[in-house]
């Protein structure tokens, strides 16, 4: 599970994350939404230990990210929005490297690496250098690498962007399966349809603050008063997007 | 359109300057001051050389202008080769090219924009180094400010012409072989040409220039001095123009200046016309990823079989594979081999005719070979952390400590550096037939220098990580690179100073002085040497580790 308490991150005068309190239990798929620049990616980096908080704490699978960093990281799997991977390694070699770093036994790697490559239709590309992969293929290999070491907590930043429809479907199914097995999934996304279909609960962040949190039904009930329908309307209602509707019509 | 493209560069530069944090301001000021210090040092060195040559009876001035012509020719060659490499990156692999190629920007304007960028990056540093030389020339010969002004105005077309040679070569090569593999070929070719150029200059034994006795016939020597150096090259036009400026011959100055400016205009007009036809073909081909099928084999890693712990083994395995697949590294290895060969050749040609001098040179070799190792460290060890690049998130989010990452990088660097240090030391001592004490001391010291330099390189590299740069040269020439190099040279200097004491006692003993060894002093030296090495090893290492642990991506 993920436990975030009073988390603050500032960049100069800008408070990117402002006193965030959030708990995502084991087995839940949590959707983290918000407009661009709201602080979602900063939150992801704080959870995964890529940034140090100015205040507050993050616990991952019971380990404090600041003081028990390696244990927390061992329990974590990250899929960033831009999956830069070593261009001079082949896809299979990258998986092999990740397998060793996370302590996956060799026999397990021998079995799972070909399986994962096949799952993402990368078997023919497994021996090619990653520099020749497209964005979507790199995204797939990053997801495959995370699945290889079976983390207890999975943090994804826009995981579906760049994937073809078939792979996107595979990823959605995988996330559901993993959650059923008890994996915590924390997912940033702009694709509201995915949040609607996958996430048990959704949090909406605006200017570094968590302005809404709850199940979809709870959020829709909250927004119904203003006549909003569906998550998109809820999102726009909460983030002030309706103000631009007339401008968009004009354009 | 070119104006608009230029405007964006100016705005970027101005914005970068106006948004500096106080730390960045202090850092940049320190960097600028250090650079100025370096230029002042070069000026002092050039002044000594120029003043010495100027005093050679009868042929002093001839020697000076011959040297100037050779300096300008070497500058031309260096900028041309540098232009080849720089233009390859800027013309075909700049981060903003995808955007610019999609935008309604005429191809020729885009080419000129990138060509000017290449020109700037490949020539500014080499051009700047000419300034202290010309100032020394001015000071010694009492030339006026007009001479310096002429130099500045003439350098612009001169550097532009040199860079154009490299750019034309790149443009044509990518047109004829439009593939990402061409980039690798260019890297290897340019490194080979640099190695050959360096070797040719060294094997030509330029020191004979100031030894007229080396040439048998005096008239032949004078004719050599008076003859133009590469007459049809812009370097000679520049030298002739400078000579005319010094002598106040306006017509000759104007003719050579017209040659330089006229050629530059013609060459760039020709390049732009050529680019309209060939640039896009090369660009398009260069973007295609290379297919290289590797065997899909999941076997135990060699590093693990050798007994390295799991995470260290995995990191080392990754480093080994990525390093040797990057052609840029091979080309540098070619350069190093050339450098080592020329170094040993220079040692072999030293005019040393007594055993004491040979042993002394064997000791001083600690300094010169140490400098070579420090320079290698700047190229290979210091950038090792930053070369993780945008993939740093993989290690940043993995259950692996920063210390382990640094240890792996250290290990990967220190093995080849130790081999080079041993070759430099053992071969030098063998060539010099140095006595046992001098040979042992210099070999031991050089080994310790190697290990400490490797630790310093990793430590400073971690202290100044640059994960978002486009090429390795930006890492080497950054503030951190400068701090590493300055610290490394300071450390080598301190090593020589400390070890000079036991060396002196050893020589006193050789010269027959009884009781030459002061054991208290030896103990003091040993303690000082230990402290120096411990500090040089531990301070940058621990500071670097802490910085990298706090690094925010």
Coordinates of C-alpha atoms in Angstrom, one line a residue, chain B residues 15-32 479:
Chain B
X15 CA 16.5 34.1 -20.7
X16 CA 19.2 31.7 -19.5
X17 CA 21.3 34.6 -18.2
X18 CA 18.4 36.5 -16.6
X19 CA 17.1 33.3 -14.8
X20 CA 20.3 32.3 -13.2
X21 CA 20.0 31.3 -9.5
X22 CA 22.5 32.9 -7.1
X23 CA 24.4 29.6 -7.0
X24 CA 24.6 29.5 -10.8
X25 CA 25.9 33.1 -10.9
X26 CA 28.7 32.4 -8.5
X27 CA 29.5 29.2 -10.3
X28 CA 29.6 30.9 -13.7
X29 CA 31.7 33.7 -12.3
X30 CA 34.1 31.2 -10.8
X31 CA 34.2 29.3 -14.1
X32 CA 34.9 32.6 -16.1
X479 CA 32.3 23.6 -14.7

